[in-house]
Amino acid sequence: MSRNSIFSVGENYHLYGRGTDKRIVFLKTKDYERFISLLYIFNNTKTVHVSNLSNAALEDVLNLKKEENLVKITSYCLMPNHFHILAQETREGGISKFMQKVMTGYTMFFNKKYERTGSLFESSFKSIHVNNDDHLKYLLAYIHLNPVKTVDPLWKEKGISNKNRAKEFLKQYRYSSLIDYSGGERNESKIIDKDALPEYFENFTGFEKYLDFWLNYSTKV
């Protein structure tokens, strides 16, 4: 758990975690899918035993019924050695409980699969309180633009080298919630609650223009 944070109901938080020693924590497609499935099923007031999910495919997990959510997830992105989640505390202790379940469950899965022991992440998770609209809106771009570094590693330092290539890559990147904001139909859309955010954009075209702004001014990201 993020030991220095006190989470307040109704407030938004940027949650993130990195592999210990910056190690890769998502080695294969199934690893990404397992973490995403945990974002869904562990956002749940009902106790779920991870052992019951050992052979469950992502689609199967996303079709399971849940009780009430612990938090409202508004966006997420998984990268090879870290993750980002934007979430709102909706009940006392919700974020702490949710993140503890997700990270413990994923570590157990990863360690068993790859025959290792010990911590997988640098710490349980870190958090930053999002205390104004500008910060919240900015994080929607920051989190969803993370995958650009996969095709253009120095884009933040030197500027984007091929914006069209980067945009096309983002549209096809399965391990973030950007597809769900673009109107794409998939079961993963059950994970996020877009209604928990202010209506910053009338439609995806408006959001896409905002992403373009940050791609063009990449040294600020």
XYZ file of C-alpha atoms in Angstrom:
221
model
C 0.000 0.000 0.000
C 1.072 3.573 -0.506
C 1.968 4.296 3.087
C 2.030 8.073 2.900
C -1.405 8.495 1.333
C -4.760 9.068 2.945
C -7.520 8.470 0.427
C -10.666 10.585 0.649
C -14.033 9.485 -0.698
C -14.934 11.351 -3.892
C -11.331 12.260 -4.699
C -9.276 11.067 -7.682
C -5.835 9.480 -7.513
C -3.104 8.550 -9.945
C -1.950 5.061 -8.911
C 1.166 3.475 -10.349
C 3.673 0.719 -9.757
C 6.938 -0.426 -11.309
C 8.718 -3.764 -11.371
C 11.431 -4.228 -8.782
C 14.795 -3.124 -10.232
C 12.706 -1.903 -13.184
C 12.248 -5.509 -14.273
C 9.687 -6.512 -16.894
C 6.457 -7.579 -15.180
C 4.420 -8.324 -18.312
C 6.358 -10.800 -20.433
C 3.593 -12.218 -22.596
C 0.094 -11.377 -23.798
C -1.442 -13.630 -21.146
C 0.343 -11.623 -18.440
C -1.228 -8.363 -19.586
C -4.589 -10.082 -19.839
C -4.324 -11.505 -16.327
C -3.626 -8.072 -14.812
C -6.524 -6.562 -16.776
C -8.831 -9.343 -15.611
C -7.844 -8.575 -12.013
C -8.657 -4.886 -12.511
C -12.178 -6.040 -13.267
C -12.874 -8.901 -10.885
C -11.059 -7.512 -7.825
C -12.923 -4.203 -8.074
C -15.553 -5.967 -6.063
C -16.815 -5.955 -2.480
C -17.244 -9.720 -2.755
C -14.270 -11.927 -1.879
C -12.812 -13.599 -4.966
C -10.239 -16.369 -4.598
C -7.471 -15.998 -7.166
C -7.042 -19.784 -7.276
C -10.462 -19.979 -8.932
C -9.152 -17.861 -11.808
C -6.020 -19.891 -12.537
C -7.180 -21.113 -15.947
C -9.765 -18.448 -16.731
C -9.403 -16.489 -19.968
C -9.833 -12.710 -19.935
C -13.205 -12.878 -21.697
C -14.480 -15.419 -19.168
C -13.488 -13.217 -16.230
C -15.062 -10.131 -17.800
C -18.350 -12.014 -18.064
C -18.449 -12.846 -14.350
C -20.987 -11.025 -12.197
C -19.738 -8.808 -9.378
C -21.026 -7.080 -6.277
C -20.497 -3.326 -5.780
C -17.237 -1.769 -6.935
C -14.540 -0.769 -4.454
C -13.364 2.149 -6.641
C -14.227 3.905 -9.884
C -11.509 3.293 -12.461
C -11.485 6.014 -15.095
C -8.404 5.028 -17.091
C -5.460 2.652 -17.056
C -2.414 1.665 -19.074
C -0.052 -1.282 -18.754
C 3.531 -1.034 -19.963
C 6.156 -3.812 -19.918
C 7.663 -2.803 -16.559
C 4.988 -0.609 -14.961
C 1.328 0.372 -14.873
C -0.823 3.476 -14.408
C -4.371 3.630 -13.047
C -6.575 6.691 -12.576
C -9.222 5.950 -9.963
C -11.682 7.579 -7.605
C -12.139 6.546 -3.977
C -15.839 5.698 -3.599
C -15.833 4.029 -0.179
C -13.477 4.294 2.775
C -10.481 2.030 2.278
C -11.561 1.118 -1.244
C -8.382 2.035 -3.117
C -6.087 0.404 -0.567
C -8.077 -2.825 -0.557
C -8.435 -2.903 -4.336
C -4.754 -2.315 -5.027
C -3.669 -4.831 -2.398
C -5.849 -7.490 -4.022
C -4.716 -6.708 -7.569
C -0.990 -6.562 -6.862
C -0.927 -9.560 -4.542
C -3.040 -11.580 -6.961
C -0.862 -10.693 -9.938
C 2.376 -11.374 -8.066
C 1.089 -14.818 -7.069
C 0.149 -15.533 -10.696
C 3.491 -14.292 -12.069
C 5.651 -16.077 -9.493
C 3.886 -19.378 -10.027
C 3.994 -19.101 -13.820
C 7.671 -18.183 -13.994
C 8.811 -20.237 -10.987
C 10.152 -17.365 -8.935
C 9.696 -16.045 -5.400
C 9.719 -12.685 -3.673
C 8.486 -9.220 -4.526
C 7.601 -8.395 -8.109
C 7.045 -4.649 -7.712
C 9.277 -1.975 -6.145
C 6.572 -1.278 -3.578
C 2.929 -2.162 -3.293
C 1.945 0.972 -5.217
C 2.416 4.720 -5.236
C -0.252 7.376 -5.466
C -0.685 11.060 -6.236
C -3.792 12.983 -5.230
C -5.393 14.724 -8.210
C -6.608 17.968 -6.671
C -7.754 20.034 -9.659
C -9.420 19.689 -13.056
C -6.338 20.628 -15.070
C -4.344 17.832 -13.452
C -7.152 15.313 -13.939
C -7.581 16.225 -17.598
C -3.823 16.124 -18.177
C -3.564 12.626 -16.681
C -6.038 11.324 -19.250
C -3.483 12.267 -21.894
C -0.391 11.290 -19.913
C -1.652 7.793 -19.096
C -2.967 7.033 -22.569
C 0.145 8.385 -24.326
C 2.518 6.138 -22.370
C 2.684 3.469 -25.112
C 4.149 5.971 -27.597
C 7.582 5.318 -26.100
C 7.323 1.754 -27.450
C 7.547 2.985 -31.053
C 9.375 6.261 -30.396
C 11.510 5.904 -27.233
C 12.848 9.488 -27.254
C 9.661 11.301 -28.206
C 9.442 13.154 -24.902
C 13.006 14.426 -25.139
C 13.304 15.096 -28.867
C 9.715 15.427 -30.030
C 7.553 12.981 -31.908
C 9.261 11.658 -35.046
C 6.183 10.229 -36.779
C 2.874 11.327 -35.288
C 0.704 9.278 -37.632
C 2.577 6.091 -36.748
C 2.271 6.877 -33.042
C -1.465 7.581 -33.292
C -2.107 4.381 -35.208
C -0.144 2.390 -32.632
C -2.151 3.931 -29.794
C -5.455 3.076 -31.473
C -4.441 -0.581 -31.621
C -2.803 -0.837 -28.204
C -4.941 -3.329 -26.287
C -3.525 -2.823 -22.819
C -4.941 0.594 -22.032
C -8.415 2.112 -21.845
C -7.917 4.393 -24.868
C -9.862 2.010 -27.126
C -12.802 2.318 -24.732
C -12.721 6.114 -24.991
C -12.561 5.914 -28.786
C -15.890 4.112 -28.968
C -14.450 0.677 -29.617
C -16.699 -2.159 -28.499
C -15.023 -4.708 -26.252
C -15.673 -6.332 -22.894
C -12.782 -4.459 -21.283
C -14.975 -1.345 -21.314
C -16.680 -2.822 -18.233
C -13.555 -1.969 -16.243
C -13.812 1.800 -16.517
C -16.441 4.311 -15.436
C -16.227 7.266 -17.801
C -19.210 8.894 -16.102
C -17.056 9.450 -13.008
C -15.142 12.135 -14.928
C -16.277 15.641 -15.877
C -17.347 15.984 -19.515
C -14.106 17.489 -20.778
C -14.777 16.451 -24.380
C -17.996 16.297 -26.408
C -16.786 13.199 -28.243
C -13.660 11.215 -29.038
C -12.691 13.708 -31.726
C -12.296 16.329 -29.013
C -10.252 13.945 -26.895
C -8.096 13.033 -29.906
C -7.326 16.713 -30.493
C -6.263 16.985 -26.856
C -3.933 14.000 -27.291
C -2.541 15.647 -30.427
C -1.790 18.762 -28.415
C 0.400 16.787 -26.025
C 2.054 14.869 -28.844
C 2.968 18.172 -30.490
C 4.256 19.606 -27.211
C 5.875 16.410 -26.046
C 8.676 18.075 -24.091
C 6.006 19.222 -21.605
C 4.739 15.679 -20.920
